[in-house]
Tab-separated table of C-alpha atoms in Angstrom:
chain	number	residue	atom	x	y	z
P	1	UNK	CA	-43.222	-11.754	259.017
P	2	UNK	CA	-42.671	-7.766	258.721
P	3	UNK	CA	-39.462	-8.157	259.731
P	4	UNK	CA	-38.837	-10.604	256.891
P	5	UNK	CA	-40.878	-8.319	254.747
P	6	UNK	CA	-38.375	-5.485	254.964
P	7	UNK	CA	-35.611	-7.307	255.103
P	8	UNK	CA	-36.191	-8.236	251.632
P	9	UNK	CA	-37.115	-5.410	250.464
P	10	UNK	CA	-33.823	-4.264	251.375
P	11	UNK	CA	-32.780	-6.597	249.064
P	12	UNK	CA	-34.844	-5.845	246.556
P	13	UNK	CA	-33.547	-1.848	247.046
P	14	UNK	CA	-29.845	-3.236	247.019
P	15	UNK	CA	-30.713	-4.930	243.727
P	16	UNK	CA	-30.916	-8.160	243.583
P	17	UNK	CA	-33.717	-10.377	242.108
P	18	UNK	CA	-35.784	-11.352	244.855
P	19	UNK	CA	-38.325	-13.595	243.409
P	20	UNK	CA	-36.980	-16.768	245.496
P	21	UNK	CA	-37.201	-15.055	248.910
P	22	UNK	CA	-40.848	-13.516	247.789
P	23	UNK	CA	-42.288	-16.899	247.093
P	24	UNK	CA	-41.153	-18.465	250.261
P	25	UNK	CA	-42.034	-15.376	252.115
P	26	UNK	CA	-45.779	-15.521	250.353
P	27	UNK	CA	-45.989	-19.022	251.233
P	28	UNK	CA	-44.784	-17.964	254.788
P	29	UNK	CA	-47.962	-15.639	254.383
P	30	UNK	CA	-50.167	-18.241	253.847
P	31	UNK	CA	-49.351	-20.238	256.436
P	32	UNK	CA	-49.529	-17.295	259.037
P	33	UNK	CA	-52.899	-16.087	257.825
P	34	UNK	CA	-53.985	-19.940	258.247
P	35	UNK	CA	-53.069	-20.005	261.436
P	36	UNK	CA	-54.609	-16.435	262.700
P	37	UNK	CA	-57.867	-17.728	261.112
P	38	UNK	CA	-57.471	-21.122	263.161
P	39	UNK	CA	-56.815	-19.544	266.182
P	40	UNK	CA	-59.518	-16.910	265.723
P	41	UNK	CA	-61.829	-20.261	265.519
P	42	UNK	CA	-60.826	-21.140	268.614
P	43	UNK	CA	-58.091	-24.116	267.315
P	44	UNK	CA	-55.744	-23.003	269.002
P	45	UNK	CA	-53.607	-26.503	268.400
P	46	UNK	CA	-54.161	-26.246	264.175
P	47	UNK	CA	-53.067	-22.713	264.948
P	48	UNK	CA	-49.801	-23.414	266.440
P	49	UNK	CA	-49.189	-25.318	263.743
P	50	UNK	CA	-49.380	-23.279	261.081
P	51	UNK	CA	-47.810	-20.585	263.047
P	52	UNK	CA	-44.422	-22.950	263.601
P	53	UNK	CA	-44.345	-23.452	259.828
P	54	UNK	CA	-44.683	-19.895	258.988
P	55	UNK	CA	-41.743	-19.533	261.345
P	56	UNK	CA	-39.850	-21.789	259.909
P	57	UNK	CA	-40.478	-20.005	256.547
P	58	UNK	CA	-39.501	-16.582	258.056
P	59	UNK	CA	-36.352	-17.653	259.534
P	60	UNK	CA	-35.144	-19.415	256.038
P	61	UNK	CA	-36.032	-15.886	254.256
P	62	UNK	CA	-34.372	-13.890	256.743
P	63	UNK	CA	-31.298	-15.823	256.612
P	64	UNK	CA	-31.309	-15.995	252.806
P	65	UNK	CA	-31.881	-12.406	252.379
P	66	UNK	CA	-28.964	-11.044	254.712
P	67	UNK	CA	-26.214	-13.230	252.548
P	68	UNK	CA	-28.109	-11.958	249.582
P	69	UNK	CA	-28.121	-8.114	250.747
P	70	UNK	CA	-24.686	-7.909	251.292
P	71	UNK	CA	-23.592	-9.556	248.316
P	72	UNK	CA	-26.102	-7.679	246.415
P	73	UNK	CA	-24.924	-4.703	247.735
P	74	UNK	CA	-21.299	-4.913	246.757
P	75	UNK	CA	-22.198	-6.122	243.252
P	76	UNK	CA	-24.507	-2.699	242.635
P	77	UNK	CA	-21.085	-0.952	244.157
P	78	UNK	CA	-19.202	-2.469	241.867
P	79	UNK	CA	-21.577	-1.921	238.905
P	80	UNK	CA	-21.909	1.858	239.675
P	81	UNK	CA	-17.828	2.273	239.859
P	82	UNK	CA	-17.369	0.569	236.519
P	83	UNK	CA	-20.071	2.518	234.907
P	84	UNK	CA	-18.497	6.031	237.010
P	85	UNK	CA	-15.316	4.731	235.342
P	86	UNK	CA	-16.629	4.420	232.007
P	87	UNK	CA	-18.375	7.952	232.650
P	88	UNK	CA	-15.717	9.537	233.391
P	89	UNK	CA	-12.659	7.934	230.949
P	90	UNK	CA	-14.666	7.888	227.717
P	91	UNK	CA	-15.612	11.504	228.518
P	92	UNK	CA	-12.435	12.561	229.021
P	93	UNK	CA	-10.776	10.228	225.400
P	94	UNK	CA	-13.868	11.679	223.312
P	95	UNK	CA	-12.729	15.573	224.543
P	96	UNK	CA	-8.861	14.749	223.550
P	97	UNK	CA	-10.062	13.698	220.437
P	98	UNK	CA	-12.589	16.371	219.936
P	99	UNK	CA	-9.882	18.760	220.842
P	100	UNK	CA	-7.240	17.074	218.015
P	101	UNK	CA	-9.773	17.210	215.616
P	102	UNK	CA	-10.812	20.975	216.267
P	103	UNK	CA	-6.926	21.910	216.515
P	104	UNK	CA	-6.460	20.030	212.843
P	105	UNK	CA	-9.485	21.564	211.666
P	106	UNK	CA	-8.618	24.768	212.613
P	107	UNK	CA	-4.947	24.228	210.713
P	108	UNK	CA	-6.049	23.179	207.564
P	109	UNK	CA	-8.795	25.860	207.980
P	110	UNK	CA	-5.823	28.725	208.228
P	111	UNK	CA	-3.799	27.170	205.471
P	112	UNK	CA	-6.814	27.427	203.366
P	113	UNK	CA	-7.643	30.844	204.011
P	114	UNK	CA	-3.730	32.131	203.879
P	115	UNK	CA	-3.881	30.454	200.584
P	116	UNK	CA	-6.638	32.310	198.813
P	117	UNK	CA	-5.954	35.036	196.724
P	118	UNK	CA	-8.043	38.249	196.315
P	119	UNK	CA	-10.128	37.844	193.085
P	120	UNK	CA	-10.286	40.662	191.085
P	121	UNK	CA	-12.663	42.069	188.803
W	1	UNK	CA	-20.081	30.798	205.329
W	2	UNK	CA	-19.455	30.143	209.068
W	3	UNK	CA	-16.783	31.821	210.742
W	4	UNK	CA	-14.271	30.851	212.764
W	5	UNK	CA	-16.498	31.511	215.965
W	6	UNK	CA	-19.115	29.242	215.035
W	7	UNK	CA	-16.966	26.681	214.346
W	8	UNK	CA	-15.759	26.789	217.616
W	9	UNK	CA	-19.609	27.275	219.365
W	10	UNK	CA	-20.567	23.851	216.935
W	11	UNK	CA	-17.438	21.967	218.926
W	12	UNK	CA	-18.246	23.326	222.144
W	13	UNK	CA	-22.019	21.878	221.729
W	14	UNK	CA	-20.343	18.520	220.570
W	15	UNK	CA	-18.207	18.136	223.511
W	16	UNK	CA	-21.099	18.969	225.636
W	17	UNK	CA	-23.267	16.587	223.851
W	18	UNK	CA	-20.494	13.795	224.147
W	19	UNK	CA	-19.910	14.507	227.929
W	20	UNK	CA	-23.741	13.890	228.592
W	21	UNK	CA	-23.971	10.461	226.545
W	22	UNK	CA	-20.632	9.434	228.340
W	23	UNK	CA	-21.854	10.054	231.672
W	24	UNK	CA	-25.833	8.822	231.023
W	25	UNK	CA	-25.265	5.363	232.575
W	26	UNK	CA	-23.544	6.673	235.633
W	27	UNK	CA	-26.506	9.336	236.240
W	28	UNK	CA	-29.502	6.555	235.227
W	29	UNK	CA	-27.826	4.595	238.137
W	30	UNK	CA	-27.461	7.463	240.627
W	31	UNK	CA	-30.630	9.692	239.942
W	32	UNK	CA	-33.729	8.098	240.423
W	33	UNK	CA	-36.730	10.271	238.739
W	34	UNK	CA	-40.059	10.239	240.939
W	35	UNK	CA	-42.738	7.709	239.497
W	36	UNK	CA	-46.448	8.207	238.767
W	37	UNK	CA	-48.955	8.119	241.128
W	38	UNK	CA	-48.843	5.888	244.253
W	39	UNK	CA	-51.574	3.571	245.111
W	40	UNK	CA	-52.804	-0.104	245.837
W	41	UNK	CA	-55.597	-1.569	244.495
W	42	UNK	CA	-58.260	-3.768	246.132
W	43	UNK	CA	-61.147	-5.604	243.540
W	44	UNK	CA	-64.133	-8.022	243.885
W	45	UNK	CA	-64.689	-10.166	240.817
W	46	UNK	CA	-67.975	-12.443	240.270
W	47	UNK	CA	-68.020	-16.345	239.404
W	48	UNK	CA	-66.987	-15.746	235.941
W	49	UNK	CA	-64.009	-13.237	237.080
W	50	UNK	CA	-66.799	-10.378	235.428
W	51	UNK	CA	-67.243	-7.679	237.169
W	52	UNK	CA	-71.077	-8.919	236.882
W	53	UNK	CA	-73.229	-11.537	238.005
W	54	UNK	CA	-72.458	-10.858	241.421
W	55	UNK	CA	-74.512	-12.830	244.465
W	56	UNK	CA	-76.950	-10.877	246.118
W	57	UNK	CA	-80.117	-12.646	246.897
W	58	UNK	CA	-78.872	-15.860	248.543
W	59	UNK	CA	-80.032	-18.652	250.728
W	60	UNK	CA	-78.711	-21.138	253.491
W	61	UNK	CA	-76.189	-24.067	252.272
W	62	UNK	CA	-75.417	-22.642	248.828
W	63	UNK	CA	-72.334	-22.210	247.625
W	64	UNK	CA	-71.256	-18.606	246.027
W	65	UNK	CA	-68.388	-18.002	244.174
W	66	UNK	CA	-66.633	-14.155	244.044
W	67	UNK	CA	-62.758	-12.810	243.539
W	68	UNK	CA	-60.814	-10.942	245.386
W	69	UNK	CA	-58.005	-8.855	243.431
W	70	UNK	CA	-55.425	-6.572	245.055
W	71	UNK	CA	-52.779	-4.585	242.576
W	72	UNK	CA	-49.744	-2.985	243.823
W	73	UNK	CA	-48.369	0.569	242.302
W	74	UNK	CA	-46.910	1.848	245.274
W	75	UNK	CA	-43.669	1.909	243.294
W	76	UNK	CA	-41.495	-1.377	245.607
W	77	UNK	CA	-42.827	-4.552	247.009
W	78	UNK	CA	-45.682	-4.808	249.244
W	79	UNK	CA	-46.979	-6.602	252.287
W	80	UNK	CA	-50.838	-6.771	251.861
W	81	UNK	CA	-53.326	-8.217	254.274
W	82	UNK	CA	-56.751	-8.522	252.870
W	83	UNK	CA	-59.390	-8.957	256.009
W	84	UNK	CA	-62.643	-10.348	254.916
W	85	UNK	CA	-65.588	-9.406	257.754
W	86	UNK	CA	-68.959	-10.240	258.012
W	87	UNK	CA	-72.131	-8.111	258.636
W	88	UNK	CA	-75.891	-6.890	259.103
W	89	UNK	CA	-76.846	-4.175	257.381
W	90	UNK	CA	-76.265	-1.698	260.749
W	91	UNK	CA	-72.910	-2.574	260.921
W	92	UNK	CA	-70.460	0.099	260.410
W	93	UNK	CA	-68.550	-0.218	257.236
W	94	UNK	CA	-65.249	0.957	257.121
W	95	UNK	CA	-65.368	4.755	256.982
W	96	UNK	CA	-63.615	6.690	253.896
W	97	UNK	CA	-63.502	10.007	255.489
W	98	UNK	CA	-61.412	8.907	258.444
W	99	UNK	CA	-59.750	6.104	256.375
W	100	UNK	CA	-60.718	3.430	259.605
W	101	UNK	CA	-61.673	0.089	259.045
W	102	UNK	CA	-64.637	-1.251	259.945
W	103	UNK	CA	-65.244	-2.502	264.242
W	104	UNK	CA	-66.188	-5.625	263.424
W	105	UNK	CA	-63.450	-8.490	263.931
W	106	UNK	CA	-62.157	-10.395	260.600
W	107	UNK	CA	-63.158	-13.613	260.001
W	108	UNK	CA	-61.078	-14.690	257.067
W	109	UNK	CA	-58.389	-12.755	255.660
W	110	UNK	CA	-55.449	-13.493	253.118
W	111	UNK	CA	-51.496	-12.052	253.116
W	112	UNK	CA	-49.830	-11.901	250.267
W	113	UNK	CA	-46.847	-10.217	248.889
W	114	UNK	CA	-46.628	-8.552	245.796
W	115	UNK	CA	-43.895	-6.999	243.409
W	116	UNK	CA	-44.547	-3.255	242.258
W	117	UNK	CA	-47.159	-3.414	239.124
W	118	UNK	CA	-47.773	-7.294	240.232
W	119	UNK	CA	-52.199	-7.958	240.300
W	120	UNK	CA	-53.451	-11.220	242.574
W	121	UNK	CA	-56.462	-12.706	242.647
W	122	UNK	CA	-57.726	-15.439	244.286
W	123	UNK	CA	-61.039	-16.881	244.981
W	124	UNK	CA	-63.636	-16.284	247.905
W	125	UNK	CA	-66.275	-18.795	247.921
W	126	UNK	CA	-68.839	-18.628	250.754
W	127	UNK	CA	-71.893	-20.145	252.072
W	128	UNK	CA	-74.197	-19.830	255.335
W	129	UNK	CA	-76.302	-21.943	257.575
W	130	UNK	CA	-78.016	-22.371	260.119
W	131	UNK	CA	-80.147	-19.877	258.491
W	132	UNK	CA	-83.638	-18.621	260.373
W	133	UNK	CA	-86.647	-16.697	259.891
W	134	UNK	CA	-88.531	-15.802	262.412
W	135	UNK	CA	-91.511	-12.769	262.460
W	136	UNK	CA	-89.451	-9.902	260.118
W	137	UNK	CA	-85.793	-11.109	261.671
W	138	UNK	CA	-83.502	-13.125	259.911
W	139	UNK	CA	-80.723	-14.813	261.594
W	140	UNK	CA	-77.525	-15.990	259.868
W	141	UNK	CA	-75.657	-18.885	262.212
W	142	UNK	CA	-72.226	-19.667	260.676
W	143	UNK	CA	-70.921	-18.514	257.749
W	144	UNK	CA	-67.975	-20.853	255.974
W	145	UNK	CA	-65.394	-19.384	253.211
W	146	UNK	CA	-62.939	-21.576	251.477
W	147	UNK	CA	-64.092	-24.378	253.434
W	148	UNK	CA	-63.783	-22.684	257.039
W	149	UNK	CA	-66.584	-21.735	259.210
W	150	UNK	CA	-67.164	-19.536	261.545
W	151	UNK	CA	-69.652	-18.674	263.915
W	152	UNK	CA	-71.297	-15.476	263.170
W	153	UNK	CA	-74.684	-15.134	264.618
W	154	UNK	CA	-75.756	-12.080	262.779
W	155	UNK	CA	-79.221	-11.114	262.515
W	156	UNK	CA	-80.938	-8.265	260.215
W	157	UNK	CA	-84.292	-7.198	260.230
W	158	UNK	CA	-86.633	-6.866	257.529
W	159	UNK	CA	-85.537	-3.881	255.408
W	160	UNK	CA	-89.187	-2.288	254.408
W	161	UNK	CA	-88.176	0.217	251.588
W	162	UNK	CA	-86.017	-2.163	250.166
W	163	UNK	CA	-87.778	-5.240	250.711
W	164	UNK	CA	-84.961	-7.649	252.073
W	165	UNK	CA	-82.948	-8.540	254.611
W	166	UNK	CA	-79.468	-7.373	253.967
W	167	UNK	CA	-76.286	-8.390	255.454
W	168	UNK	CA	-72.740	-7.480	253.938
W	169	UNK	CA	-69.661	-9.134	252.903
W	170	UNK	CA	-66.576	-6.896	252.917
W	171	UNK	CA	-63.147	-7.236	252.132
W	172	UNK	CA	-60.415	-4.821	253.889
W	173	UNK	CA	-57.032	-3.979	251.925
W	174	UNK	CA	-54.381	-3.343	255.004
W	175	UNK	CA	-50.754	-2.629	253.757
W	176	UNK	CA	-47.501	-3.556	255.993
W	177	UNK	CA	-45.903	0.298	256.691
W	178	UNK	CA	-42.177	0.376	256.541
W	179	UNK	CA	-41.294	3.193	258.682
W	180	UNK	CA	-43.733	2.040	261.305
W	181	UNK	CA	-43.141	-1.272	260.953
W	182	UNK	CA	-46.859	-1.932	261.285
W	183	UNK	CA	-49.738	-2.948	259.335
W	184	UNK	CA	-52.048	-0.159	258.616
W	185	UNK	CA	-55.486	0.317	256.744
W	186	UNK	CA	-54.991	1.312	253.404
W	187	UNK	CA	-58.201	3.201	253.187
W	188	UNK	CA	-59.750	0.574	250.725
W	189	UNK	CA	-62.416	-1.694	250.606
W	190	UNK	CA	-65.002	-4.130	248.489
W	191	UNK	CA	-68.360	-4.851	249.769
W	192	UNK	CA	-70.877	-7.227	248.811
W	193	UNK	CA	-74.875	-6.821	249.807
W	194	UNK	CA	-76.737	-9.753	250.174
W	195	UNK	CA	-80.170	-10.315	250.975
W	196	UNK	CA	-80.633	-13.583	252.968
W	197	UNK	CA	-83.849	-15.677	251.152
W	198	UNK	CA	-85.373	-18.314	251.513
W	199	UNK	CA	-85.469	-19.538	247.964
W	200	UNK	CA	-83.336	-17.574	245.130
C-alpha cells in the first residue's frame, strides 16, 4: 500500500492527474483497513480476504501509475522545452525589434534636432 | 525635455521588462516558491456534523453517532491512517510533548488518501454492551463501531470529584512518511469522554 502510495505520488510530482489511481488506491485503503480490523478480531479468514482484494487493488495502481509516470514525465519535458523555447525566441524577436525601433527613434530624433534653427530674440 | 540618455535608460527598462514577461512561463515551471504552513488536520464532529451535541453520558446498547474529519495541507498527497482506541479514564492518552501515541492497541481505524487542501469525513457510530455495575466499578464488555465489535473489557472506577465513571474514545491521525517509507504519528488526536450510565 505505501509502496503504491509513493508511486503515485511520483506521478502526481511528474504531473499528471492522478485522480483515477487515488480512488482505486483509497478503495485499496479500505479494503486493507477492513481486513487489519478483521484480523485484529481474530477472523483471520474475513481478513485474508480483504487483504487479497486490497492486493489486487495495489497491484492494478502500481501498474497503472508506472505507464502513467513515464509518459507523464516526458509530456512535462516536453511542455517545459516548448515554453524554454518560447522564453527564449520571443525574448530574443521583442529585443531586435526594440533595438529597430530605438535605432529609428534615435534617427528621426537627430534629423529633428539638426533641423532646428537657433531662435533669436 | 528628456535627453538623449534617458531615452536610452527608458529602452533599456523596456527590454528588461520584455525579457522578464518572455521568460515568466519558463521560470513559473522551473522555480517552485515555498508554500504556507505545513500541517494535517484531524476533527471530531457530533450527530449533526456540529461541533456540539457531543455524547458524553451514555449507556449500554445505544447507538451514538460522531465524525471523524482529517484535512490535508502538507502541500502533496497524503497517506493517512486514522486509529480509533478505546479507554478508561487511567489510560494513557497519546502524549503531545513527546508526539507518541497512545499504548493501547487500535480497535478500529480508517486509511484514506487525500489530495493537498482535500477535507474527509466520515462517520463513527458506536455503542457498548455487556455493560456492568458492580459496588463503584463499572465494566464495559464489547464495544461495536460501524457495525464491528470488539472485545474490550475495560473497567473504570467511580470518579468521586467528578461524579462518573469515565472512559475515552480517541481517534489517532498517523501519516504514511515518504523518506522512511513508514507510517508515523502525526502528533494529533480527538478524544471523546464518556461517562458510562445507567440511564441517560
Amino acid at each position: 500500500m505505501r509502496e503504491a502510495f509513493n508511486a503515485v505520488l511520483k506521478v502526481e510530482e511528474a504531473g499528471a492527474n492522478t485522480s483515477g489511481l487515488m480512488t482505486a488506491l483509497n478503495d485499496a485503503g479500505s479494503l486493507l483497513a477492513k481486513a487489519e480490523i478483521a484480523y485484529r478480531n481474530g477472523d483471520s479468514g474475513e481478513a485474508a480476504a480483504y487483504a487479497d482484494n486490497a492486493f489486487t487493488k495495489v497491484e492494478s495502481v502500481l501498474a497503472g501509475a508506472s505507464g502513467l509516470e513515464a509518459s507523464s514525465r516526458a509530456e512535462t519535458q516536453n511542455a517545459f522545452l516548448y515554453s524554454l523555447a518560447f522564453s527564449v525566441l520571443g525574448a530574443l524577436a521583442f529585443l531586435v525589434v526594440l533595438f529597430l525601433v530605438w535605432s529609428l527613434f534615435k534617427r528621426v530624433r537627430t534629423k529633428k534636432l539638426y533641423g532646428m534653427r537657433p531662435e533669436v530674440r | 525635455v528628456l535627453r538623449a540618455e534617458d531615452y536610452r535608460v527608458v529602452f533599456i527598462v523596456m527590454g528588461l521588462i520584455g525579457v522578464l514577461l518572455f521568460a515568466f512561463p519558463t521560470l513559473s515551471l522551473a522555480v517552485h516558491l515555498p508554500g504556507g504552513e505545513k500541517f494535517s488536520e484531524l476533527w471530531v464532529l457530533g450527530p449533526g456534523l456540529m461541533a456540539e451535541d457531543y455524547p458524553f453520558n451514555v449507556k449500554a446498547d445505544e447507538n451514538y453517532l460522531v465524525y471523524l474529519g482529517v484535512g490535508n495541507h502538507i502541500g502533496s498527497s497524503a497517506y493517512y491512517v486514522v486509529y480509533v482506541k478505546f479507554g478508561n479514564q487511567t489510560d494513557a492518552l497519546p502524549n503531545d510533548t513527546d508526539a507518541a501515541p497512545s499504548p493501547l492497541l487500535p480497535l478500529y481505524e480508517y486509511r484514506l488518501i487525500l489530495h493537498d487542501n482535500e477535507n474527509w469525513t466520515a462517520p463513527l457510530n458506536f455503542s457498548f454492551s455487556g455493560v456492568t455495575f458492580s459496588g463503584n466499578t463499572s465494566t464495559v464488555k464489547a464495544l461495536t463501531m460501524n457495525n464491528v465489535t470488539f472485545d474490550v473489557e475495560s473497567s473504570s472506577l467511580w470518579n468521586e470529584e467528578s461524579q462518573g465513571c469515565f472512559y475515552r474514545l480517541f481517534a489517532e491521525l498517523w501519516v504514511c512518511d515518504v523518506d522512511s517509507n513508514a507510517v508515523l504519528y502525526s502528533n494529533r488526536f480527538v478524544s471523546l469522554t464518556l461517562n458510562q450510565t445507567l440511564v441517560t
